[in-house]
Amino acid sequence: MTIVLRIFAWLLAAAVTFATLGPASYRPHSHLGQDGEHAFAFILIGVAFGLAYSRNRPRTAMIAVVMIGVIELLQLWAPGRHARLEDFVVDALTACVGLVIAAGLDWALQRMRAATNAS
């Protein structure tokens, strides 16, 4: 199951990277607005990577924040794109929220397994 989660997490990261750095016409748009779209995408990234790499979530969080910063800076060289501190903050914070959600899901699953085994 871990390999499937890891493949999904990396495919999701590739899709978000393409949406961030690729042509603006290919980027999906929704009624959530720019910050809402960023928040939704990076919460999903955080949950996906949090479930796929559960052994050391603090390290996963640090790597995620650095990579989000790199993606934001790469927009300086992407035509029609712009690097903004606000986007970095929203993306990094919501990815960390996603990691916390993944940790909560793991905790709840472990509790349910322990309760089932005790029965």
mmCIF file of C-alpha atoms in Angstrom:
data_model
loop_
_atom_site.group_PDB
_atom_site.id
_atom_site.type_symbol
_atom_site.label_atom_id
_atom_site.label_comp_id
_atom_site.label_asym_id
_atom_site.label_seq_id
_atom_site.Cartn_x
_atom_site.Cartn_y
_atom_site.Cartn_z
ATOM 1 C CA MET A 1 0.000 0.000 0.000
ATOM 2 C CA THR A 2 2.884 2.359 0.758
ATOM 3 C CA ILE A 3 4.183 2.208 -2.812
ATOM 4 C CA VAL A 4 0.753 3.177 -4.168
ATOM 5 C CA LEU A 5 0.581 6.130 -1.753
ATOM 6 C CA ARG A 6 4.078 7.245 -2.756
ATOM 7 C CA ILE A 7 3.311 7.034 -6.473
ATOM 8 C CA PHE A 8 0.087 8.992 -5.928
ATOM 9 C CA ALA A 9 1.902 11.640 -3.852
ATOM 10 C CA TRP A 10 4.592 12.159 -6.493
ATOM 11 C CA LEU A 11 2.065 12.254 -9.346
ATOM 12 C CA LEU A 12 0.071 14.850 -7.414
ATOM 13 C CA ALA A 13 3.256 16.862 -6.806
ATOM 14 C CA ALA A 14 4.075 16.691 -10.531
ATOM 15 C CA ALA A 15 0.567 17.872 -11.442
ATOM 16 C CA VAL A 16 0.740 20.798 -8.994
ATOM 17 C CA THR A 17 4.218 21.705 -10.245
ATOM 18 C CA PHE A 18 2.971 21.692 -13.839
ATOM 19 C CA ALA A 19 -0.041 23.812 -12.878
ATOM 20 C CA THR A 20 2.290 26.219 -11.084
ATOM 21 C CA LEU A 21 5.004 26.501 -13.734
ATOM 22 C CA GLY A 22 3.214 25.521 -16.942
ATOM 23 C CA PRO A 23 1.161 27.701 -19.245
ATOM 24 C CA ALA A 24 -1.546 29.572 -17.367
ATOM 25 C CA SER A 25 -4.149 28.406 -19.878
ATOM 26 C CA TYR A 26 -3.653 24.802 -18.661
ATOM 27 C CA ARG A 27 -4.129 25.677 -15.004
ATOM 28 C CA PRO A 28 -7.490 24.622 -13.600
ATOM 29 C CA HIS A 29 -9.662 27.414 -12.233
ATOM 30 C CA SER A 30 -12.427 27.111 -9.671
ATOM 31 C CA HIS A 31 -14.743 29.315 -7.646
ATOM 32 C CA LEU A 32 -12.345 29.007 -4.670
ATOM 33 C CA GLY A 33 -10.154 31.862 -5.884
ATOM 34 C CA GLN A 34 -6.377 31.798 -6.086
ATOM 35 C CA ASP A 35 -5.711 31.338 -2.353
ATOM 36 C CA GLY A 36 -8.431 28.707 -2.071
ATOM 37 C CA GLU A 37 -7.055 26.776 -5.040
ATOM 38 C CA HIS A 38 -3.556 26.915 -3.573
ATOM 39 C CA ALA A 39 -4.812 25.825 -0.153
ATOM 40 C CA PHE A 40 -6.790 22.894 -1.566
ATOM 41 C CA ALA A 41 -3.908 21.683 -3.739
ATOM 42 C CA PHE A 42 -1.316 21.869 -0.985
ATOM 43 C CA ILE A 43 -3.536 20.308 1.700
ATOM 44 C CA LEU A 44 -3.860 17.366 -0.681
ATOM 45 C CA ILE A 45 -0.082 17.350 -1.161
ATOM 46 C CA GLY A 46 0.458 17.384 2.610
ATOM 47 C CA VAL A 47 -2.009 14.555 3.233
ATOM 48 C CA ALA A 48 -0.582 12.478 0.385
ATOM 49 C CA PHE A 49 3.043 12.871 1.466
ATOM 50 C CA GLY A 50 2.113 12.549 5.143
ATOM 51 C CA LEU A 51 0.521 9.169 4.484
ATOM 52 C CA ALA A 52 3.196 8.042 2.031
ATOM 53 C CA TYR A 53 6.164 9.021 4.212
ATOM 54 C CA SER A 54 4.914 8.555 7.759
ATOM 55 C CA ARG A 55 8.174 7.581 9.432
ATOM 56 C CA ASN A 56 9.579 11.077 9.848
ATOM 57 C CA ARG A 57 6.938 13.729 9.321
ATOM 58 C CA PRO A 58 9.026 16.661 10.635
ATOM 59 C CA ARG A 59 11.646 15.928 7.978
ATOM 60 C CA THR A 60 8.892 15.501 5.369
ATOM 61 C CA ALA A 61 7.474 18.886 6.418
ATOM 62 C CA MET A 62 10.875 20.584 6.127
ATOM 63 C CA ILE A 63 11.497 19.093 2.685
ATOM 64 C CA ALA A 64 7.991 20.092 1.579
ATOM 65 C CA VAL A 65 8.453 23.705 2.691
ATOM 66 C CA VAL A 66 11.832 23.947 0.932
ATOM 67 C CA MET A 67 10.446 22.427 -2.270
ATOM 68 C CA ILE A 68 7.428 24.751 -2.189
ATOM 69 C CA GLY A 69 9.866 27.658 -1.909
ATOM 70 C CA VAL A 70 11.857 26.339 -4.867
ATOM 71 C CA ILE A 71 8.700 26.012 -6.977
ATOM 72 C CA GLU A 72 7.690 29.545 -6.044
ATOM 73 C CA LEU A 73 11.135 30.902 -6.992
ATOM 74 C CA LEU A 74 11.118 29.006 -10.293
ATOM 75 C CA GLN A 75 8.134 31.137 -11.265
ATOM 76 C CA LEU A 76 10.560 34.042 -11.663
ATOM 77 C CA TRP A 77 11.702 32.374 -14.899
ATOM 78 C CA ALA A 78 8.308 31.053 -16.053
ATOM 79 C CA PRO A 79 6.709 33.344 -18.650
ATOM 80 C CA GLY A 80 3.509 34.912 -17.393
ATOM 81 C CA ARG A 81 4.042 33.705 -13.830
ATOM 82 C CA HIS A 82 5.057 35.583 -10.703
ATOM 83 C CA ALA A 83 6.635 34.547 -7.414
ATOM 84 C CA ARG A 84 4.756 35.935 -4.415
ATOM 85 C CA LEU A 85 5.490 35.615 -0.724
ATOM 86 C CA GLU A 86 1.747 35.288 -0.015
ATOM 87 C CA ASP A 87 1.527 32.220 -2.277
ATOM 88 C CA PHE A 88 4.532 30.622 -0.573
ATOM 89 C CA VAL A 89 3.038 31.208 2.886
ATOM 90 C CA VAL A 90 -0.377 29.801 1.906
ATOM 91 C CA ASP A 91 1.187 26.810 0.146
ATOM 92 C CA ALA A 92 3.650 25.964 2.924
ATOM 93 C CA LEU A 93 1.143 26.377 5.758
ATOM 94 C CA THR A 94 -1.547 24.330 4.064
ATOM 95 C CA ALA A 95 0.921 21.561 3.162
ATOM 96 C CA CYS A 96 1.834 21.411 6.869
ATOM 97 C CA VAL A 97 -1.880 21.317 7.759
ATOM 98 C CA GLY A 98 -2.194 18.368 5.369
ATOM 99 C CA LEU A 99 0.695 16.641 7.131
ATOM 100 C CA VAL A 100 -1.062 17.165 10.473
ATOM 101 C CA ILE A 101 -4.263 15.710 9.023
ATOM 102 C CA ALA A 102 -2.292 12.671 7.825
ATOM 103 C CA ALA A 103 -0.796 12.244 11.303
ATOM 104 C CA GLY A 104 -4.292 12.406 12.805
ATOM 105 C CA LEU A 105 -5.552 9.802 10.348
ATOM 106 C CA ASP A 106 -2.620 7.506 11.204
ATOM 107 C CA TRP A 107 -3.271 7.967 14.913
ATOM 108 C CA ALA A 108 -6.977 7.163 14.514
ATOM 109 C CA LEU A 109 -6.210 4.055 12.435
ATOM 110 C CA GLN A 110 -3.705 2.815 15.014
ATOM 111 C CA ARG A 111 -6.273 3.312 17.789
ATOM 112 C CA MET A 112 -8.896 1.398 15.823
ATOM 113 C CA ARG A 113 -6.452 -1.455 15.124
ATOM 114 C CA ALA A 114 -5.455 -1.618 18.785
ATOM 115 C CA ALA A 115 -9.099 -1.702 19.848
ATOM 116 C CA THR A 116 -9.860 -4.435 17.312
ATOM 117 C CA ASN A 117 -6.858 -6.532 18.428
ATOM 118 C CA ALA A 118 -7.808 -6.118 22.098
ATOM 119 C CA SER A 119 -11.294 -7.469 21.434
#
